[in-house]
Structures are given as C-alpha cells and as structure tokens.
PDB file of C-alpha atoms and ligand atoms in Angstrom:
ATOM      1  CA  UNK Q 105     -13.399  27.218  11.375  1.00 45.00           C
ATOM      2  CA  UNK Q 106      -9.998  28.797  11.780  1.00 49.00           C
ATOM      3  CA  UNK Q 107      -8.523  30.759   8.890  1.00 49.00           C
ATOM      4  CA  UNK Q 108      -5.625  29.089   7.141  1.00 52.00           C
ATOM      5  CA  UNK Q 109      -3.658  32.212   7.992  1.00 68.00           C
ATOM      6  CA  UNK Q 110      -3.823  31.413  11.699  1.00 76.00           C
ATOM      7  CA  UNK Q 111      -2.469  28.480  13.615  1.00 91.00           C
ATOM      8  CA  UNK Q 112      -4.198  29.210  16.945  1.00 91.00           C
ATOM      9  CA  UNK Q 113      -1.867  27.060  19.039  1.00 92.00           C
ATOM     10  CA  UNK Q 114       1.244  28.800  17.733  1.00 94.00           C
ATOM     11  CA  UNK Q 115      -0.375  32.250  17.857  1.00 95.00           C
ATOM     12  CA  UNK Q 116      -1.544  31.667  21.449  1.00 96.00           C
ATOM     13  CA  UNK Q 117       1.939  30.647  22.612  1.00 96.00           C
ATOM     14  CA  UNK Q 118       3.376  33.725  20.910  1.00 96.00           C
ATOM     15  CA  UNK Q 119       0.829  35.906  22.728  1.00 97.00           C
ATOM     16  CA  UNK Q 120       1.674  34.267  26.085  1.00 98.00           C
ATOM     17  CA  UNK Q 121       5.363  34.941  25.505  1.00 97.00           C
ATOM     18  CA  UNK Q 122       4.501  38.560  24.665  1.00 98.00           C
ATOM     19  CA  UNK Q 123       2.387  38.927  27.845  1.00 98.00           C
ATOM     20  CA  UNK Q 124       5.268  37.537  29.905  1.00 98.00           C
ATOM     21  CA  UNK Q 125       7.562  40.073  28.219  1.00 98.00           C
ATOM     22  CA  UNK Q 126       5.151  42.886  29.168  1.00 97.00           C
ATOM     23  CA  UNK Q 127       5.416  41.859  32.825  1.00 97.00           C
ATOM     24  CA  UNK Q 128       2.560  39.405  33.466  1.00 98.00           C
ATOM     25  CA  UNK Q 129       4.004  37.032  36.063  1.00 97.00           C
ATOM     26  CA  UNK Q 130       1.074  35.049  37.472  1.00 97.00           C
ATOM     27  CA  UNK Q 131       1.407  31.628  35.834  1.00 96.00           C
ATOM     28  CA  UNK Q 132      -2.288  30.905  36.486  1.00 96.00           C
ATOM     29  CA  UNK Q 133      -3.232  33.914  34.358  1.00 97.00           C
ATOM     30  CA  UNK Q 134      -0.911  32.817  31.547  1.00 97.00           C
ATOM     31  CA  UNK Q 135      -2.284  29.270  31.774  1.00 97.00           C
ATOM     32  CA  UNK Q 136      -5.827  30.640  31.514  1.00 97.00           C
ATOM     33  CA  UNK Q 137      -4.806  32.400  28.266  1.00 97.00           C
ATOM     34  CA  UNK Q 138      -3.544  29.025  27.038  1.00 97.00           C
ATOM     35  CA  UNK Q 139      -6.919  27.416  27.743  1.00 96.00           C
ATOM     36  CA  UNK Q 140      -9.293  30.055  26.323  1.00 97.00           C
ATOM     37  CA  UNK Q 141      -9.303  30.214  22.490  1.00 96.00           C
ATOM     38  CA  UNK Q 142      -9.614  33.973  21.836  1.00 97.00           C
ATOM     39  CA  UNK Q 143     -10.259  33.400  18.122  1.00 95.00           C
ATOM     40  CA  UNK Q 144     -13.654  31.934  19.008  1.00 95.00           C
ATOM     41  CA  UNK Q 145     -14.676  35.243  20.619  1.00 97.00           C
ATOM     42  CA  UNK Q 146     -14.097  37.407  17.531  1.00 95.00           C
ATOM     43  CA  UNK Q 147     -15.836  37.627  14.184  1.00 92.00           C
ATOM     44  CA  UNK Q 148     -14.536  35.198  11.558  1.00 88.00           C
ATOM     45  CA  UNK Q 149     -13.177  38.074   9.478  1.00 88.00           C
ATOM     46  CA  UNK Q 150     -10.790  38.868  12.348  1.00 90.00           C
ATOM     47  CA  UNK Q 151      -9.504  35.375  13.178  1.00 89.00           C
ATOM     48  CA  UNK Q 152      -6.064  36.228  11.847  1.00 90.00           C
ATOM     49  CA  UNK Q 153      -5.768  39.106  14.358  1.00 94.00           C
ATOM     50  CA  UNK Q 154      -7.263  37.270  17.333  1.00 95.00           C
ATOM     51  CA  UNK Q 155      -3.905  36.747  19.066  1.00 96.00           C
ATOM     52  CA  UNK Q 156      -2.476  40.193  18.347  1.00 96.00           C
ATOM     53  CA  UNK Q 157      -2.242  42.367  21.437  1.00 97.00           C
ATOM     54  CA  UNK Q 158      -5.061  44.684  20.362  1.00 96.00           C
ATOM     55  CA  UNK Q 159      -8.682  45.382  21.218  1.00 95.00           C
ATOM     56  CA  UNK Q 160     -10.991  44.283  18.358  1.00 95.00           C
ATOM     57  CA  UNK Q 161     -14.543  45.325  17.419  1.00 94.00           C
ATOM     58  CA  UNK Q 162     -17.362  42.946  18.464  1.00 93.00           C
ATOM     59  CA  UNK Q 163     -20.319  44.931  17.071  1.00 90.00           C
ATOM     60  CA  UNK Q 164     -22.480  47.767  18.351  1.00 88.00           C
ATOM     61  CA  UNK Q 165     -19.407  50.008  18.727  1.00 89.00           C
ATOM     62  CA  UNK Q 166     -18.058  47.727  21.512  1.00 92.00           C
ATOM     63  CA  UNK Q 167     -14.758  45.867  21.782  1.00 93.00           C
ATOM     64  CA  UNK Q 168     -13.142  42.717  23.095  1.00 95.00           C
ATOM     65  CA  UNK Q 169     -10.419  44.177  25.320  1.00 95.00           C
ATOM     66  CA  UNK Q 170      -6.713  44.081  24.505  1.00 96.00           C
ATOM     67  CA  UNK Q 171      -5.180  40.802  25.794  1.00 98.00           C
ATOM     68  CA  UNK Q 172      -2.563  42.644  27.875  1.00 98.00           C
ATOM     69  CA  UNK Q 173      -5.274  44.628  29.667  1.00 97.00           C
ATOM     70  CA  UNK Q 174      -7.314  41.449  30.308  1.00 98.00           C
ATOM     71  CA  UNK Q 175      -4.187  39.733  31.685  1.00 98.00           C
ATOM     72  CA  UNK Q 176      -3.184  42.749  33.798  1.00 98.00           C
ATOM     73  CA  UNK Q 177      -6.656  43.162  35.297  1.00 98.00           C
ATOM     74  CA  UNK Q 178      -6.911  39.422  36.008  1.00 98.00           C
ATOM     75  CA  UNK Q 179      -3.501  39.454  37.681  1.00 98.00           C
ATOM     76  CA  UNK Q 180      -4.418  42.553  39.722  1.00 98.00           C
ATOM     77  CA  UNK Q 181      -7.502  40.758  41.051  1.00 98.00           C
ATOM     78  CA  UNK Q 182      -5.158  38.320  42.879  1.00 96.00           C
ATOM     79  CA  UNK Q 183      -7.789  35.617  42.609  1.00 94.00           C
ATOM     80  CA  UNK Q 184      -8.064  32.810  45.098  1.00 91.00           C
ATOM     81  CA  UNK Q 185      -9.359  29.460  43.881  1.00 85.00           C
ATOM     82  CA  UNK Q 186     -12.842  29.667  45.345  1.00 91.00           C
ATOM     83  CA  UNK Q 187     -14.050  33.212  44.832  1.00 96.00           C
ATOM     84  CA  UNK Q 188     -17.267  34.806  43.706  1.00 97.00           C
ATOM     85  CA  UNK Q 189     -16.650  37.448  41.059  1.00 98.00           C
ATOM     86  CA  UNK Q 190     -18.822  40.116  39.476  1.00 98.00           C
ATOM     87  CA  UNK Q 191     -17.904  41.398  36.019  1.00 98.00           C
ATOM     88  CA  UNK Q 192     -19.604  44.475  34.546  1.00 98.00           C
ATOM     89  CA  UNK Q 193     -19.406  44.482  30.726  1.00 98.00           C
ATOM     90  CA  UNK Q 194     -19.622  40.898  29.428  1.00 98.00           C
ATOM     91  CA  UNK Q 195     -18.911  42.018  25.842  1.00 97.00           C
ATOM     92  CA  UNK Q 196     -17.598  38.992  23.945  1.00 97.00           C
ATOM     93  CA  UNK Q 197     -17.376  36.857  27.118  1.00 98.00           C
ATOM     94  CA  UNK Q 198     -13.598  36.410  26.838  1.00 98.00           C
ATOM     95  CA  UNK Q 199     -12.705  38.038  30.177  1.00 98.00           C
ATOM     96  CA  UNK Q 200     -15.473  36.017  31.889  1.00 98.00           C
ATOM     97  CA  UNK Q 201     -14.024  32.795  30.435  1.00 98.00           C
ATOM     98  CA  UNK Q 202     -10.551  33.726  31.731  1.00 98.00           C
ATOM     99  CA  UNK Q 203     -11.959  34.463  35.208  1.00 98.00           C
ATOM    100  CA  UNK Q 204     -13.981  31.233  35.177  1.00 97.00           C
ATOM    101  CA  UNK Q 205     -10.765  29.196  34.910  1.00 94.00           C
ATOM    102  CA  UNK Q 206      -9.978  29.818  38.533  1.00 87.00           C
ATOM    103  CA  UNK Q 207     -13.057  31.084  40.346  1.00 92.00           C
ATOM    104  CA  UNK Q 208     -16.033  29.436  41.980  1.00 93.00           C
ATOM    105  CA  UNK Q 209     -18.570  31.490  40.081  1.00 97.00           C
ATOM    106  CA  UNK Q 210     -18.491  34.472  37.743  1.00 98.00           C
ATOM    107  CA  UNK Q 211     -21.548  36.733  37.571  1.00 98.00           C
ATOM    108  CA  UNK Q 212     -21.421  38.887  34.454  1.00 98.00           C
ATOM    109  CA  UNK Q 213     -23.710  41.721  33.354  1.00 98.00           C
ATOM    110  CA  UNK Q 214     -24.014  43.232  29.858  1.00 98.00           C
ATOM    111  CA  UNK Q 215     -26.333  46.102  28.947  1.00 97.00           C
ATOM    112  CA  UNK Q 216     -26.531  45.251  25.216  1.00 96.00           C
ATOM    113  CA  UNK Q 217     -28.823  42.291  24.792  1.00 97.00           C
ATOM    114  CA  UNK Q 218     -27.323  41.041  21.510  1.00 96.00           C
ATOM    115  CA  UNK Q 219     -23.829  40.889  23.018  1.00 96.00           C
ATOM    116  CA  UNK Q 220     -24.904  39.335  26.317  1.00 97.00           C
ATOM    117  CA  UNK Q 221     -26.931  36.658  24.572  1.00 97.00           C
ATOM    118  CA  UNK Q 222     -24.193  35.849  22.055  1.00 97.00           C
ATOM    119  CA  UNK Q 223     -21.679  35.491  24.909  1.00 98.00           C
ATOM    120  CA  UNK Q 224     -24.048  33.292  26.903  1.00 98.00           C
ATOM    121  CA  UNK Q 225     -24.623  31.037  23.876  1.00 98.00           C
ATOM    122  CA  UNK Q 226     -20.911  30.772  23.085  1.00 98.00           C
ATOM    123  CA  UNK Q 227     -19.796  30.062  26.653  1.00 98.00           C
ATOM    124  CA  UNK Q 228     -22.550  27.503  27.187  1.00 98.00           C
ATOM    125  CA  UNK Q 229     -21.484  25.748  23.954  1.00 98.00           C
ATOM    126  CA  UNK Q 230     -17.887  25.783  25.226  1.00 97.00           C
ATOM    127  CA  UNK Q 231     -19.031  24.000  28.385  1.00 97.00           C
ATOM    128  CA  UNK Q 232     -18.723  26.759  31.015  1.00 97.00           C
ATOM    129  CA  UNK Q 233     -21.147  26.072  33.842  1.00 96.00           C
ATOM    130  CA  UNK Q 234     -19.825  28.484  36.464  1.00 97.00           C
ATOM    131  CA  UNK Q 235     -20.729  31.708  34.616  1.00 98.00           C
ATOM    132  CA  UNK Q 236     -24.075  33.374  35.335  1.00 98.00           C
ATOM    133  CA  UNK Q 237     -25.317  35.972  32.840  1.00 98.00           C
ATOM    134  CA  UNK Q 238     -27.594  38.970  33.129  1.00 98.00           C
ATOM    135  CA  UNK Q 239     -28.723  41.606  30.664  1.00 98.00           C
ATOM    136  CA  UNK Q 240     -29.092  45.023  32.280  1.00 98.00           C
ATOM    137  CA  UNK Q 241     -27.415  48.056  33.745  1.00 97.00           C
ATOM    138  CA  UNK Q 242     -24.395  46.726  35.634  1.00 98.00           C
ATOM    139  CA  UNK Q 243     -23.860  50.027  37.461  1.00 98.00           C
ATOM    140  CA  UNK Q 244     -26.489  48.717  39.910  1.00 98.00           C
ATOM    141  CA  UNK Q 245     -24.360  45.636  40.562  1.00 98.00           C
ATOM    142  CA  UNK Q 246     -26.228  42.405  41.326  1.00 98.00           C
ATOM    143  CA  UNK Q 247     -27.615  42.830  44.828  1.00 98.00           C
ATOM    144  CA  UNK Q 248     -29.218  39.392  44.973  1.00 98.00           C
ATOM    145  CA  UNK Q 249     -25.787  37.675  44.785  1.00 98.00           C
ATOM    146  CA  UNK Q 250     -23.750  40.240  46.754  1.00 98.00           C
ATOM    147  CA  UNK Q 251     -21.326  40.491  48.413  1.00 98.00           C
ATOM    148  CA  UNK Q 252     -18.617  39.626  45.879  1.00 98.00           C
ATOM    149  CA  UNK Q 253     -15.002  38.758  46.642  1.00 98.00           C
ATOM    150  CA  UNK Q 254     -13.877  40.604  43.532  1.00 98.00           C
ATOM    151  CA  UNK Q 255     -15.554  43.044  41.129  1.00 98.00           C
ATOM    152  CA  UNK Q 256     -14.135  43.949  37.712  1.00 98.00           C
ATOM    153  CA  UNK Q 257     -15.576  46.699  35.533  1.00 98.00           C
ATOM    154  CA  UNK Q 258     -14.520  46.446  31.899  1.00 98.00           C
ATOM    155  CA  UNK Q 259     -15.920  49.797  30.721  1.00 97.00           C
ATOM    156  CA  UNK Q 260     -14.807  53.324  31.645  1.00 97.00           C
ATOM    157  CA  UNK Q 261     -16.778  55.158  34.346  1.00 98.00           C
ATOM    158  CA  UNK Q 262     -16.840  58.871  35.249  1.00 97.00           C
ATOM    159  CA  UNK Q 263     -16.583  57.895  38.948  1.00 97.00           C
ATOM    160  CA  UNK Q 264     -16.744  54.620  40.851  1.00 97.00           C
ATOM    161  CA  UNK Q 265     -20.425  53.638  41.351  1.00 97.00           C
ATOM    162  CA  UNK Q 266     -21.047  53.492  45.121  1.00 96.00           C
ATOM    163  CA  UNK Q 267     -23.423  50.545  44.536  1.00 97.00           C
ATOM    164  CA  UNK Q 268     -20.426  48.444  43.471  1.00 98.00           C
ATOM    165  CA  UNK Q 269     -18.331  49.455  46.484  1.00 98.00           C
ATOM    166  CA  UNK Q 270     -21.294  48.518  48.702  1.00 98.00           C
ATOM    167  CA  UNK Q 271     -21.527  45.071  47.071  1.00 98.00           C
ATOM    168  CA  UNK Q 272     -17.847  44.256  47.694  1.00 98.00           C
ATOM    169  CA  UNK Q 273     -16.934  41.921  50.604  1.00 98.00           C
ATOM    170  CA  UNK Q 274     -14.687  43.157  53.375  1.00 98.00           C
ATOM    171  CA  UNK Q 275     -11.281  41.887  52.208  1.00 97.00           C
ATOM    172  CA  UNK Q 276     -12.475  42.224  48.597  1.00 98.00           C
ATOM    173  CA  UNK Q 277     -11.064  44.143  45.648  1.00 98.00           C
ATOM    174  CA  UNK Q 278     -12.746  46.219  42.929  1.00 98.00           C
ATOM    175  CA  UNK Q 279     -11.023  47.168  39.655  1.00 98.00           C
ATOM    176  CA  UNK Q 280     -12.455  49.984  37.573  1.00 98.00           C
ATOM    177  CA  UNK Q 281     -11.234  52.382  34.881  1.00 98.00           C
ATOM    178  CA  UNK Q 282     -12.361  55.933  35.736  1.00 98.00           C
ATOM    179  CA  UNK Q 283     -11.816  59.207  33.931  1.00 97.00           C
ATOM    180  CA  UNK Q 284     -13.316  60.841  30.862  1.00 96.00           C
ATOM    181  CA  UNK Q 285     -14.724  59.149  27.770  1.00 93.00           C
ATOM    182  CA  UNK Q 286     -11.398  59.131  25.940  1.00 93.00           C
ATOM    183  CA  UNK Q 287      -8.932  58.102  28.673  1.00 96.00           C
ATOM    184  CA  UNK Q 288      -9.124  56.554  32.122  1.00 98.00           C
ATOM    185  CA  UNK Q 289      -6.957  55.559  35.068  1.00 98.00           C
ATOM    186  CA  UNK Q 290      -7.257  51.945  36.147  1.00 98.00           C
ATOM    187  CA  UNK Q 291      -8.137  52.098  39.833  1.00 98.00           C
ATOM    188  CA  UNK Q 292      -7.898  49.405  42.485  1.00 98.00           C
ATOM    189  CA  UNK Q 293     -10.193  49.658  45.538  1.00 98.00           C
ATOM    190  CA  UNK Q 294      -9.525  47.409  48.519  1.00 98.00           C
ATOM    191  CA  UNK Q 295     -12.219  47.131  51.173  1.00 98.00           C
ATOM    192  CA  UNK Q 296     -10.836  46.516  54.649  1.00 96.00           C
ATOM    193  CA  UNK Q 297     -12.244  46.690  58.181  1.00 95.00           C
ATOM    194  CA  UNK Q 298     -10.648  50.121  58.356  1.00 95.00           C
ATOM    195  CA  UNK Q 299     -12.360  51.394  55.196  1.00 95.00           C
ATOM    196  CA  UNK Q 300     -11.563  51.722  51.490  1.00 96.00           C
ATOM    197  CA  UNK Q 301      -8.024  52.015  50.153  1.00 97.00           C
ATOM    198  CA  UNK Q 302      -7.610  53.272  46.617  1.00 97.00           C
ATOM    199  CA  UNK Q 303      -4.645  53.305  44.244  1.00 98.00           C
ATOM    200  CA  UNK Q 304      -4.181  53.941  40.551  1.00 98.00           C
ATOM    201  CA  UNK Q 305      -2.130  51.578  38.397  1.00 96.00           C
ATOM    202  CA  UNK Q 306      -1.898  53.470  35.106  1.00 94.00           C
ATOM    203  CA  UNK Q 307      -3.714  54.716  32.052  1.00 96.00           C
ATOM    204  CA  UNK Q 308      -6.177  52.701  29.964  1.00 96.00           C
ATOM    205  CA  UNK Q 309      -8.757  53.317  27.245  1.00 95.00           C
ATOM    206  CA  UNK Q 310     -12.162  51.635  27.537  1.00 95.00           C
ATOM    207  CA  UNK Q 311     -15.552  52.188  25.919  1.00 95.00           C
ATOM    208  CA  UNK Q 312     -17.891  54.109  28.260  1.00 96.00           C
ATOM    209  CA  UNK Q 313     -19.815  52.525  31.129  1.00 97.00           C
ATOM    210  CA  UNK Q 314     -23.345  53.631  30.224  1.00 97.00           C
ATOM    211  CA  UNK Q 315     -25.869  53.462  33.033  1.00 96.00           C
ATOM    212  CA  UNK Q 316     -27.564  55.190  35.924  1.00 95.00           C
ATOM    213  CA  UNK Q 317     -24.329  55.338  37.946  1.00 95.00           C
ATOM    214  CA  UNK Q 318     -22.165  55.668  34.819  1.00 96.00           C
ATOM    215  CA  UNK Q 319     -22.290  58.062  31.867  1.00 95.00           C
ATOM    216  CA  UNK Q 320     -26.054  58.071  31.337  1.00 83.00           C
ATOM    217  CA  UNK Q 321     -27.490  61.563  31.520  1.00 50.00           C
ATOM    218  CA  UNK Q 322     -24.083  63.231  31.492  1.00 49.00           C
TER     219      UNK Q 322
HETATM  220  N1  LIG D 132     -15.095  42.147  29.039  1.00 59.12           N
HETATM  221  C1  LIG D 132     -15.382  42.212  27.625  1.00 59.12           C
HETATM  222  C2  LIG D 132     -14.706  41.105  26.848  1.00 59.12           C
HETATM  223  O1  LIG D 132     -13.974  40.304  27.430  1.00 59.12           O
HETATM  224  O2  LIG D 132     -14.979  41.032  25.638  1.00 59.12           O
HETATM  225  C3  LIG D 132     -15.041  43.536  27.015  1.00 59.12           C
HETATM  226  C4  LIG D 132     -15.974  44.570  27.440  1.00 59.12           C
HETATM  227  S1  LIG D 132     -16.162  45.955  26.392  1.00 59.12           S
HETATM  228  C5  LIG D 132     -14.627  46.765  26.519  1.00 59.12           C
HETATM  229  C6  LIG D 132     -17.261  46.883  27.462  1.00 59.12           C
HETATM  230  C7  LIG D 132     -18.655  46.313  27.541  1.00 59.12           C
HETATM  231  O3  LIG D 132     -19.342  46.966  28.605  1.00 59.12           O
HETATM  232  C8  LIG D 132     -19.472  46.523  26.290  1.00 59.12           C
HETATM  233  O4  LIG D 132     -19.947  45.313  25.811  1.00 59.12           O
HETATM  234  C9  LIG D 132     -20.617  47.437  26.765  1.00 59.12           C
HETATM  235  O5  LIG D 132     -21.843  47.209  26.097  1.00 59.12           O
HETATM  236  C10 LIG D 132     -20.690  47.071  28.232  1.00 59.12           C
HETATM  237  N2  LIG D 132     -21.333  48.041  29.104  1.00 59.12           N
HETATM  238  C11 LIG D 132     -21.268  49.402  29.070  1.00 59.12           C
HETATM  239  N3  LIG D 132     -21.995  49.917  30.061  1.00 59.12           N
HETATM  240  C12 LIG D 132     -22.529  48.886  30.759  1.00 59.12           C
HETATM  241  C13 LIG D 132     -23.379  48.780  31.898  1.00 59.12           C
HETATM  242  N4  LIG D 132     -23.858  49.846  32.558  1.00 59.12           N
HETATM  243  N5  LIG D 132     -23.718  47.550  32.330  1.00 59.12           N
HETATM  244  C14 LIG D 132     -23.274  46.424  31.699  1.00 59.12           C
HETATM  245  N6  LIG D 132     -22.485  46.472  30.595  1.00 59.12           N
HETATM  246  C15 LIG D 132     -22.107  47.685  30.150  1.00 59.12           C
END
C-alpha cells in the first residue's frame, strides 16, 4: 500500500521532469521510468522518498541506485529493441525492470541471496518474464549465456573484470564504475573488430563489487 504522503503518479511525473532537466534525452528511458513503480522496490518506511533523486537503503548495507544514475546508465547503453543484457548487481531489481522494458532478455546476477530472491519474487509478481536471475559472484559473468550485447555493472570495481570484457559481443558495450571504494569513474567500453575503446563519463559513488575479480581479497 502506498503511503498517504505519496501520490506515486504525481511523484513519478515530477521525477521524469527532473531527469529531463538533468539532461536525460532518450524518451524510451523516460517512458520506462513512467512504467516502473519505484516505490514498490523500496521498504514501506521509505515510500515517501521513493521518487526523490537519491539512492536508498535496501538492506544488508546495499542500495537501490539514484534514479538519475539509473537513467544515465540506461541511456548510455544505447539499447536496441532486441538485445541480450547482463546486469551485475540485481539489488532491488529496479534497474533490471527498467532494462526489461526494451530488451529481449535481461540476465541479472546478485551475490546476496536475500536480495536476489526478493527481487526475483517481486519482478515475477509484477509479471516480468524476460528477466533471468542468478545468485552468485557476477565478476565471473554468465558464460553459459554469453556473449551479451550490453553489460552493466551496478557496483564499483577496482578494475574492469576481464571475464566481462570477454563475454561482450563485438559491437557491444560494457558500463562499469571503477576506482576506489569511496569514489569511481563511470567507464564505457566498446568492443569493436579493431579492439576495445574506453572512455570515462564522470564520477559516481557505488557500493563495492565484491568478488573474485572485484574487491575480494584486496
Ligand atoms: N541495480 C540495483 C538496483 O536497481 O537496485 C542496485 C545495485 S546496488 C548499488 C549493488 C549491488 O551489487 C548490491 O546488491 C550488491 O550486493 C551487489 N554486488 C556486489 N558485488 C557483486 C558481485 N560480485 N556479483 C553480484 N552482485 C554483486
């Protein structure tokens, strides 16, 4: 049930206007934000803040990412309508639901069982059938379903895991925040016949990517 302090339809439109004001131009991304009810991905105590442009806690020290960052990363993916996407860091499932609006299939991996299972349950109840879930260390990617047209990592890595670059299609794009535990640069890797092209699109703050090719053991 939605708190009486929040009218989700009004709050969602306000958020979309805000995202437009911050420079999000892809109408498909904005439309996806219209279709996915963010308040259902946060704890009831935080309904009233669900459409503020902030990251919010989802338990276990993890967060649902800030809407602007979700919108920016989705826009940067330049999604076609029939692509296979890998997401590392399911968290609440919100980013996966946004991606599922205009992709063939979204494969999403979460290392914390309680979060991955809660997201699976929620998204199944919401009727999503093109999202495939896995609990495990996403720094290994998902070899069985590779290659992927797009890969999005929603946790901060010390360096880009080579496993993920390997599992990207030629012509594909990988987005990943890399840096230290407190601050990262959002990096875009494009795989072409000629090799990998890399550029940085600005600073972000994500929880750490913990895994064999992430922060584990460091
Ligand atoms: N995309 C999420 C959403 O829409 O709510 C937000 C993700 S949250 C910022 C980062 C998530 O990455 C956390 O849930 C964390 O447990 C997960 N994570 C960290 N390291 C991971 C790994 N090696 N494999 C899979 N998930 C990982």
